[in-house]
Coordinates of C-alpha atoms and ligand atoms in Angstrom, one line a residue:
X1 CA 0.0 0.0 0.0
X2 CA 1.5 3.3 -1.0
X3 CA 1.1 6.4 1.1
X4 CA 1.4 9.8 -0.7
X5 CA 4.2 11.9 0.8
X6 CA 1.9 14.8 1.4
X7 CA 0.6 16.6 4.4
X8 CA -3.2 16.6 4.4
X9 CA -5.5 18.3 6.9
X10 CA -8.9 16.6 6.3
X11 CA -10.4 17.5 9.7
X12 CA -9.4 19.4 12.8
X13 CA -6.6 17.7 14.7
X14 CA -7.5 15.4 16.4
X15 CA -10.5 14.5 14.1
X16 CA -13.8 13.0 15.2
X17 CA -12.7 9.3 14.8
X18 CA -9.5 10.0 16.8
X19 CA -11.6 11.7 19.5
X20 CA -13.9 8.7 19.7
X21 CA -11.0 6.4 20.0
X22 CA -9.5 8.6 22.7
X23 CA -12.7 8.3 24.7
X24 CA -12.4 4.5 24.5
X25 CA -8.7 4.9 25.5
X26 CA -9.6 6.9 28.6
X27 CA -12.2 4.3 29.6
X28 CA -9.9 1.3 29.1
X29 CA -6.2 2.2 29.3
X30 CA -4.6 3.2 32.5
X31 CA -4.4 7.0 32.9
X32 CA -0.7 6.4 33.7
X33 CA 0.0 5.8 30.0
X34 CA 0.1 9.3 28.5
X35 CA -0.5 10.5 24.9
X36 CA 1.6 13.2 23.3
X37 CA -0.9 13.7 20.4
X38 CA -4.2 11.8 20.4
X39 CA -4.4 11.1 16.6
X40 CA -4.9 7.4 16.0
X41 CA -2.6 6.2 13.3
X42 CA -3.9 3.9 10.5
X43 CA -0.9 3.8 8.2
X44 CA 2.6 5.3 8.1
X45 CA 5.7 5.4 5.9
X46 CA 8.3 7.7 4.5
X47 CA 7.8 10.9 6.5
X48 CA 4.0 10.6 6.9
X49 CA 1.6 9.3 9.5
X50 CA -2.0 8.9 8.3
X51 CA -4.7 8.9 10.9
X52 CA -8.2 7.4 11.1
X53 CA -9.8 10.6 9.9
X54 CA -7.7 10.8 6.7
X55 CA -5.3 13.4 8.0
X56 CA -1.7 13.0 6.9
X57 CA 0.8 14.4 9.4
X58 CA 4.5 15.0 8.9
X59 CA 6.5 12.9 11.3
X60 CA 9.4 14.7 13.1
X61 CA 9.5 12.2 16.0
X62 CA 9.9 8.6 14.5
X63 CA 8.1 7.2 17.5
X64 CA 10.9 8.5 19.7
X65 CA 13.8 7.7 17.4
X66 CA 12.6 4.2 16.4
X67 CA 11.6 4.3 12.8
X68 CA 14.9 5.4 11.5
X69 CA 14.5 3.4 8.3
X70 CA 10.9 4.6 8.1
X71 CA 7.6 3.0 9.0
X72 CA 6.7 -0.2 7.2
X73 CA 10.0 0.1 5.4
X74 CA 9.8 -2.3 2.4
X75 CA 12.7 -4.6 3.3
X76 CA 11.5 -4.8 6.9
X77 CA 8.0 -5.7 5.8
X78 CA 9.2 -8.4 3.5
X79 CA 11.5 -9.9 6.0
X80 CA 8.9 -9.9 8.8
X81 CA 6.2 -11.4 6.5
X82 CA 8.6 -14.2 5.5
X83 CA 9.7 -14.9 9.1
X84 CA 6.2 -14.7 10.6
X85 CA 5.1 -17.4 8.1
X86 CA 8.1 -19.6 8.8
X87 CA 8.0 -19.5 12.6
X88 CA 7.3 -16.9 15.3
X89 CA 8.9 -18.2 18.4
X90 CA 10.9 -21.1 19.8
X91 CA 12.7 -19.3 22.6
X92 CA 16.4 -18.9 21.7
X93 CA 17.4 -20.5 25.0
X94 CA 15.4 -23.7 24.1
X95 CA 15.9 -24.3 20.4
X96 CA 18.0 -21.6 18.7
X97 CA 17.8 -20.1 15.2
X98 CA 20.1 -18.3 12.8
X99 CA 18.5 -14.8 12.9
X100 CA 19.6 -14.2 16.5
X101 CA 23.2 -15.2 15.7
X102 CA 23.2 -13.1 12.6
X103 CA 22.0 -10.0 14.5
X104 CA 24.8 -10.6 17.0
X105 CA 27.4 -10.9 14.2
X106 CA 26.1 -7.6 12.8
X107 CA 26.4 -5.9 16.2
X108 CA 30.0 -7.1 16.5
X109 CA 30.8 -5.6 13.1
X110 CA 29.1 -2.3 13.6
X111 CA 29.6 -1.3 17.2
X112 CA 32.7 0.8 18.0
X113 CA 36.0 -1.1 18.3
X114 CA 37.8 -3.9 16.4
X115 CA 38.1 -6.2 19.5
X116 CA 36.3 -9.5 19.8
X117 CA 32.7 -9.0 20.9
X118 CA 29.7 -11.0 22.1
X119 CA 26.1 -9.9 22.4
X120 CA 22.9 -10.9 24.1
X121 CA 19.4 -9.8 22.9
X122 CA 16.4 -8.5 24.8
X123 CA 13.1 -6.8 24.2
X124 CA 13.4 -3.2 25.4
X125 CA 16.0 -0.6 26.0
X126 CA 15.5 -0.8 29.8
X127 CA 16.0 -4.5 29.7
X128 CA 19.2 -4.1 27.8
X129 CA 20.5 -1.5 30.3
X130 CA 19.6 -3.8 33.3
X131 CA 21.5 -6.6 31.7
X132 CA 24.5 -4.4 31.0
X133 CA 24.6 -3.5 34.7
X134 CA 24.3 -7.2 35.6
X135 CA 27.2 -8.2 33.3
X136 CA 29.4 -5.3 34.6
X137 CA 28.8 -6.2 38.2
X138 CA 29.3 -9.9 37.6
X139 CA 32.5 -9.3 35.7
X140 CA 34.1 -6.8 38.0
X141 CA 32.8 -8.2 41.3
X142 CA 32.0 -4.5 42.2
X143 CA 28.6 -3.0 43.0
X144 CA 28.6 0.7 42.3
X145 CA 27.3 2.2 39.0
X146 CA 27.9 5.9 38.2
X147 CA 25.4 7.8 36.1
X148 CA 24.9 11.5 35.2
X149 CA 22.6 14.3 35.8
X150 CA 19.8 14.5 33.1
X151 CA 20.3 10.8 32.3
X152 CA 17.5 8.6 31.0
X153 CA 17.9 4.8 31.0
X154 CA 14.4 3.4 31.4
X155 CA 11.4 2.9 33.7
X156 CA 12.0 -0.5 35.3
X157 CA 13.1 -0.5 39.0
X158 CA 16.8 -0.5 38.4
X159 CA 16.6 1.8 35.4
X160 CA 14.4 4.3 37.2
X161 CA 17.2 4.5 39.8
X162 CA 19.6 5.2 36.9
X163 CA 17.3 7.8 35.3
X164 CA 17.7 11.3 36.7
X165 CA 14.3 13.0 36.3
X166 CA 11.6 12.5 38.9
X167 CA 8.5 13.6 37.1
X168 CA 7.0 11.6 35.4
X169 CA 9.4 8.7 35.5
X170 CA 10.1 8.1 39.2
X171 CA 7.6 10.1 41.2
X172 CA 6.0 7.8 43.9
X173 CA 7.5 4.7 42.4
X174 CA 10.3 4.1 44.9
X175 CA 12.1 2.7 46.7
X176 CA 14.8 2.4 44.1
X177 CA 17.7 0.1 43.6
X178 CA 20.9 0.9 45.5
X179 CA 24.5 1.5 44.7
X180 CA 23.7 4.1 42.0
X181 CA 25.8 7.4 42.2
X182 CA 25.2 10.5 40.1
X183 CA 27.8 12.9 38.7
X184 CA 27.3 16.3 37.1
X185 CA 26.9 16.0 33.3
X186 CA 29.1 18.0 30.9
X187 CA 26.3 20.3 29.8
X188 CA 28.0 23.2 28.1
X189 CA 25.0 25.6 27.9
X190 CA 24.2 25.2 31.6
X191 CA 27.7 24.6 33.1
X192 CA 28.0 27.0 36.0
X193 CA 31.6 28.0 35.1
X194 CA 30.5 28.6 31.4
X195 CA 30.8 26.5 28.3
X196 CA 34.5 27.1 27.9
X197 CA 35.3 25.6 31.3
X198 CA 32.8 22.8 31.0
X199 CA 35.1 20.0 29.6
X200 CA 37.8 20.4 32.3
X201 CA 35.5 21.2 35.2
X202 CA 33.0 18.4 34.4
X203 CA 35.8 15.9 34.1
X204 CA 37.1 17.0 37.5
X205 CA 33.6 16.8 39.0
X206 CA 33.2 13.3 37.6
X207 CA 36.6 12.1 38.9
X208 CA 35.8 13.6 42.3
X209 CA 32.3 11.9 42.4
X210 CA 33.8 8.5 41.8
X211 CA 36.7 9.1 44.2
X212 CA 34.9 10.7 47.0
X213 CA 31.5 9.0 46.9
X214 CA 32.3 5.6 45.6
X215 CA 36.0 4.7 45.6
X216 CA 37.5 3.6 42.3
X217 CA 37.8 0.0 43.5
X218 CA 34.1 -0.3 44.3
X219 CA 33.0 1.1 40.9
X220 CA 31.8 -1.5 38.5
X221 CA 30.8 0.8 35.6
X222 CA 30.1 4.3 34.4
X223 CA 26.9 4.4 32.3
X224 CA 26.4 7.2 29.9
X225 CA 24.4 8.3 26.9
X226 CA 27.1 9.8 24.6
X227 CA 24.5 12.3 23.6
X228 CA 21.8 12.5 26.2
X229 CA 18.3 11.9 24.8
X230 CA 15.2 12.5 27.0
X231 CA 17.4 14.7 29.3
X232 CA 17.6 17.4 26.6
X233 CA 19.8 16.3 23.6
X234 CA 22.8 17.3 25.6
X235 CA 26.1 17.0 23.7
X236 CA 29.2 17.0 25.9
X237 CA 32.2 19.0 24.7
X238 CA 34.3 17.2 22.2
X239 CA 37.0 15.1 23.9
X240 CA 35.3 14.9 27.2
X241 CA 33.9 11.4 26.8
X242 CA 37.3 10.2 25.6
X243 CA 38.9 11.4 28.9
X244 CA 36.2 9.7 30.9
X245 CA 36.7 6.5 29.0
X246 CA 40.5 6.6 29.4
X247 CA 40.2 7.3 33.1
X248 CA 37.7 4.4 33.5
X249 CA 40.1 2.0 31.8
X250 CA 43.0 3.1 34.1
X251 CA 40.8 2.2 37.1
X252 CA 39.4 -1.1 35.9
X253 CA 35.9 0.5 35.6
X254 CA 33.8 -0.5 32.6
X255 CA 32.3 2.2 30.4
X256 CA 28.8 1.3 29.3
X257 CA 27.6 3.5 26.4
X258 CA 23.8 3.7 26.3
X259 CA 23.3 4.1 22.5
X260 CA 19.6 3.2 22.6
X261 CA 18.5 6.6 21.2
X262 CA 21.7 7.7 19.4
X263 CA 22.6 4.4 17.8
X264 CA 22.1 3.0 14.3
X265 CA 22.7 5.9 11.9
X266 CA 20.7 8.5 13.8
X267 CA 23.6 10.9 14.5
X268 CA 25.2 10.5 11.0
X269 CA 27.5 7.6 12.0
X270 CA 26.6 4.1 13.3
X271 CA 27.0 5.2 16.9
X272 CA 27.5 8.5 18.7
X273 CA 30.7 7.1 20.2
X274 CA 32.1 6.9 16.7
X275 CA 32.2 10.7 16.4
X276 CA 34.4 10.9 19.5
X277 CA 36.6 7.9 18.8
X278 CA 35.4 6.3 22.0
X279 CA 35.3 2.5 22.3
X280 CA 33.1 1.5 25.2
X281 CA 33.4 -1.9 27.0
X282 CA 29.7 -2.4 26.7
X283 CA 27.1 -0.9 24.4
X284 CA 23.3 -1.0 24.8
X285 CA 21.1 -0.7 21.7
X286 CA 17.4 -0.8 20.8
X287 CA 15.0 1.6 19.1
X288 CA 16.3 2.2 15.5
X289 CA 17.9 -1.2 15.2
X290 CA 14.8 -3.2 14.3
X291 CA 12.6 -0.8 12.2
X292 CA 9.9 -0.6 14.8
X293 CA 9.9 -4.1 16.2
X294 CA 10.9 -4.6 19.8
X295 CA 14.5 -5.7 20.0
X296 CA 17.4 -4.6 22.2
X297 CA 21.0 -5.7 22.8
X298 CA 24.0 -5.6 25.0
X299 CA 27.2 -5.9 23.0
X300 CA 30.6 -5.9 24.7
X301 CA 34.1 -7.2 25.0
X302 CA 34.1 -11.0 24.7
X303 CA 35.9 -11.6 28.0
X304 CA 33.3 -9.4 29.8
X305 CA 30.2 -10.8 28.1
X306 CA 31.5 -14.4 28.4
X307 CA 32.4 -14.0 32.1
X308 CA 28.7 -14.7 33.0
X309 CA 27.8 -18.3 34.0
X310 CA 25.8 -20.3 31.4
X311 CA 22.1 -19.5 31.9
X312 CA 22.8 -16.2 33.6
X313 CA 21.4 -14.1 30.8
X314 CA 18.1 -14.6 28.9
X315 CA 14.4 -14.2 28.9
X316 CA 11.4 -15.8 27.1
X317 CA 11.2 -13.4 24.1
X318 CA 14.7 -11.9 23.9
X319 CA 15.9 -11.9 20.3
X320 CA 12.5 -13.0 19.0
X321 CA 12.9 -14.3 15.4
X322 CA 10.5 -11.8 13.8
X323 CA 12.2 -8.9 15.6
X324 CA 15.6 -10.3 14.5
X325 CA 14.5 -10.6 10.9
X326 CA 13.3 -7.0 11.0
X327 CA 16.6 -5.9 12.4
X328 CA 18.6 -7.6 9.7
X329 CA 16.5 -6.0 7.1
X330 CA 16.6 -2.5 8.8
X331 CA 20.4 -2.7 9.0
X332 CA 20.7 -3.7 5.4
X333 CA 18.5 -0.7 4.5
X334 CA 20.7 1.6 6.5
X335 CA 23.7 0.2 4.6
X336 CA 22.3 0.1 1.1
X337 CA 20.6 3.5 1.3
X338 CA 23.5 5.2 3.1
X339 CA 21.2 6.4 5.9
X340 CA 24.2 7.7 7.9
X341 CA 24.8 10.1 5.0
X342 CA 21.1 10.9 5.0
X343 CA 21.3 11.8 8.7
X344 CA 24.2 14.2 7.9
X345 CA 22.1 15.7 5.1
X346 CA 19.2 16.3 7.4
X347 CA 21.5 18.1 9.8
X348 CA 22.7 20.3 7.0
X349 CA 19.1 21.1 6.1
X350 CA 18.0 21.8 9.7
X351 CA 20.9 23.7 11.1
X352 CA 20.9 26.9 8.9
X353 CA 17.1 27.2 9.5
X354 CA 17.5 26.7 13.3
X355 CA 20.3 29.3 13.3
X356 CA 18.1 31.8 11.4
X357 CA 15.4 31.2 14.0
X358 CA 17.8 31.8 16.8
X359 CA 18.9 35.1 15.1
X360 CA 15.3 36.2 14.9
X361 CA 14.7 35.3 18.6
X362 CA 18.0 35.6 20.3
X363 CA 16.3 36.0 23.7
X364 CA 14.2 32.8 23.4
X365 CA 16.5 30.3 21.6
X366 CA 19.2 29.7 24.2
X367 CA 21.0 26.9 22.4
X368 CA 21.0 24.8 19.3
X369 CA 22.6 21.4 19.5
X370 CA 22.7 17.7 18.4
X371 CA 24.1 15.7 15.6
X372 CA 22.8 14.2 12.4
X373 CA 19.0 13.7 12.6
X374 CA 19.0 14.2 16.3
X375 CA 18.8 18.0 16.8
X376 CA 17.3 20.3 19.3
X377 CA 16.7 23.9 20.4
X378 CA 16.6 24.8 24.0
X379 CA 14.0 27.6 24.8
X380 CA 14.4 30.1 27.5
X381 CA 12.5 33.0 29.0
X382 CA 13.3 36.4 27.8
X383 CA 15.7 38.1 30.2
X384 CA 18.9 37.2 32.1
X385 CA 19.4 33.8 33.7
X386 CA 18.7 31.3 31.0
X387 CA 15.5 30.4 32.7
X388 CA 13.9 27.4 31.0
X389 CA 10.7 28.1 29.1
X390 CA 8.6 25.0 29.1
X391 CA 5.5 27.0 28.4
X392 CA 6.9 28.2 25.1
X393 CA 7.9 24.7 24.1
X394 CA 4.4 23.5 24.9
X395 CA 2.8 26.3 22.9
X396 CA 4.9 25.6 19.9
X397 CA 4.3 21.9 20.2
X398 CA 0.5 22.4 20.3
X399 CA 0.6 24.8 17.3
X400 CA 2.6 22.3 15.3
X401 CA 0.2 19.5 16.2
X402 CA -2.8 21.4 15.0
X403 CA -1.0 22.1 11.7
X404 CA -0.3 18.4 11.2
X405 CA 3.3 18.3 12.3
X406 CA 4.2 15.6 14.9
X407 CA 6.9 16.9 17.2
X408 CA 8.5 16.0 20.6
X409 CA 9.9 18.0 23.5
X410 CA 12.4 16.7 26.1
X411 CA 14.7 18.0 28.8
X412 CA 14.8 17.9 32.5
X413 CA 13.0 21.3 32.5
X414 CA 10.7 20.4 29.6
X415 CA 12.0 23.3 27.5
X416 CA 13.9 21.5 24.7
X417 CA 12.3 21.1 21.3
X418 CA 13.8 18.1 19.6
X419 CA 13.8 16.8 16.0
X420 CA 14.0 13.1 15.2
X421 CA 12.6 12.7 11.7
X422 CA 12.7 9.3 10.1
X423 CA 15.7 9.1 7.7
X424 CA 13.2 8.0 5.0
X425 CA 11.5 11.5 4.9
X426 CA 11.9 13.5 1.7
X427 CA 13.4 17.0 1.5
X428 CA 10.0 18.6 0.7
X429 CA 8.4 17.3 3.8
X430 CA 11.4 18.4 5.9
X431 CA 11.1 21.9 4.5
X432 CA 7.4 22.0 5.0
X433 CA 7.7 20.7 8.6
X434 CA 10.4 23.4 9.3
X435 CA 8.1 26.1 7.8
X436 CA 5.3 25.0 10.2
X437 CA 7.7 24.9 13.1
X438 CA 9.1 28.3 12.4
X439 CA 5.6 29.9 11.9
X440 CA 4.4 28.3 15.1
X441 CA 7.5 29.6 16.9
X442 CA 7.2 33.1 15.6
X443 CA 3.5 33.2 16.5
X444 CA 4.0 31.8 20.0
X445 CA 6.7 34.3 20.7
X446 CA 4.5 37.1 19.4
X447 CA 1.7 35.7 21.7
X448 CA -0.5 35.3 18.6
X449 CA -2.3 32.4 17.1
X450 CA -1.0 30.3 14.2
X451 CA -3.4 30.6 11.2
Ligands
PLZ1 N1 18.1 4.5 27.2 C1 19.0 6.4 26.1 O1 16.4 6.9 25.2 C2 14.1 5.2 25.8 C3 11.6 6.7 26.5 C4 10.2 7.1 26.3 P1 12.8 1.4 26.4 N2 13.8 6.5 25.5 C5 12.4 6.8 25.3 C6 9.4 7.0 27.6 O2 8.9 8.0 28.0 O3 9.3 5.9 28.1 C7 15.5 4.9 26.3 C8 16.6 5.8 25.9 C9 17.9 5.5 26.4 C10 17.1 3.6 27.5 C11 15.8 3.8 27.1 C12 14.7 2.8 27.5 O4 14.3 2.1 26.4 O5 12.8 0.6 25.1 O6 11.8 2.5 26.4 O7 12.8 0.6 27.6

């Protein structure tokens, strides 16, 4: 089924059918499961989401950085259809199958570093992070895990403890897992001593956190998103992560890179660590890897991953054959269509327009940052102090939604507007989406309404 790559506003957003479905949702789905934009999707592909009312929306969110190859990407559809007809499940721990092994081979090839690697597959990002922590603790015989301010690693009990932000992720859900320590993040825009001092001072703060609060010998691993996702698309200064990595190696501390949001072509390379020349001991992946099917992985040094006793890692569905077939097809698509190159092109299309916006609104656009097709603007209140402006982000978001552009915000303070388009989106839709965003921004700043 083909989907025209065209924005269509057939009704108000959300339309009557979506509204009826939303009423059913409220009556049947836990209120704890929120909805960013209650349009109910019927078909999606390229850069378009079509809803049940016949509206076609431009997608600048990719289902939170998942549909990197696009929705219903042809190779993925074909591979899934073939696999689902062959067999849907055996449990890899019971009777294995080639697709799981092939995904692990691909992970060994693509993740940073030329060393020998092993992987284990899971269902969600949080599950991968949990397992990376298990492996790190088991291998080192140490307990402590160091994470950073603004970090996001998931919503399970251990990963809530690793995640920084209270509302909505942690509030009232404790008590949380122990032996988690938090260091300041190298966040240039908000570093107290200024962006110039950020790399050195944040490195010193990190070393001091581990030394003073944990003790190097008690620290199993440092867990970090090389570019933070939910926390605000925070890009540490170039070279900082490398220093952290080298310091960890000196002290026998494992570096776990959480590449769940940044991985698989999103930032213009296979992994965000690649831009920094950093080779982590363990890498967690999920999201973009499998074209929308649930699949996650921990990949790491063979001696670390193989230190676990037989049967120590697993789960009923981890590395499900349909999800693995999807991943192999998605990765093949990334390779054959050069989606890393496409992510860099998308960056080149976005950045000049975001810079022009910042020039028009120097008092409201505090920072522009990101890499590849993972870009953001941080919004602030007019005046001194870089006060976060979540209300402006919300207003722009609502105006974009009613014009048929699906967008996402993020950030500890809710004031970061982020862009995560599928890499299958065409240039016309990108330009049209940016037109809508800019008009919404101009209107929201002017306090007016978007026509
Ligand atoms: N690590 C870096 O970005 C998921 C969360 C959305 P799961 N980010 C989107 C939400 O509000 O729940 C994420 C991530 C990083 C881990 C995770 C967790 O991945 O597949 O959602 O468990």
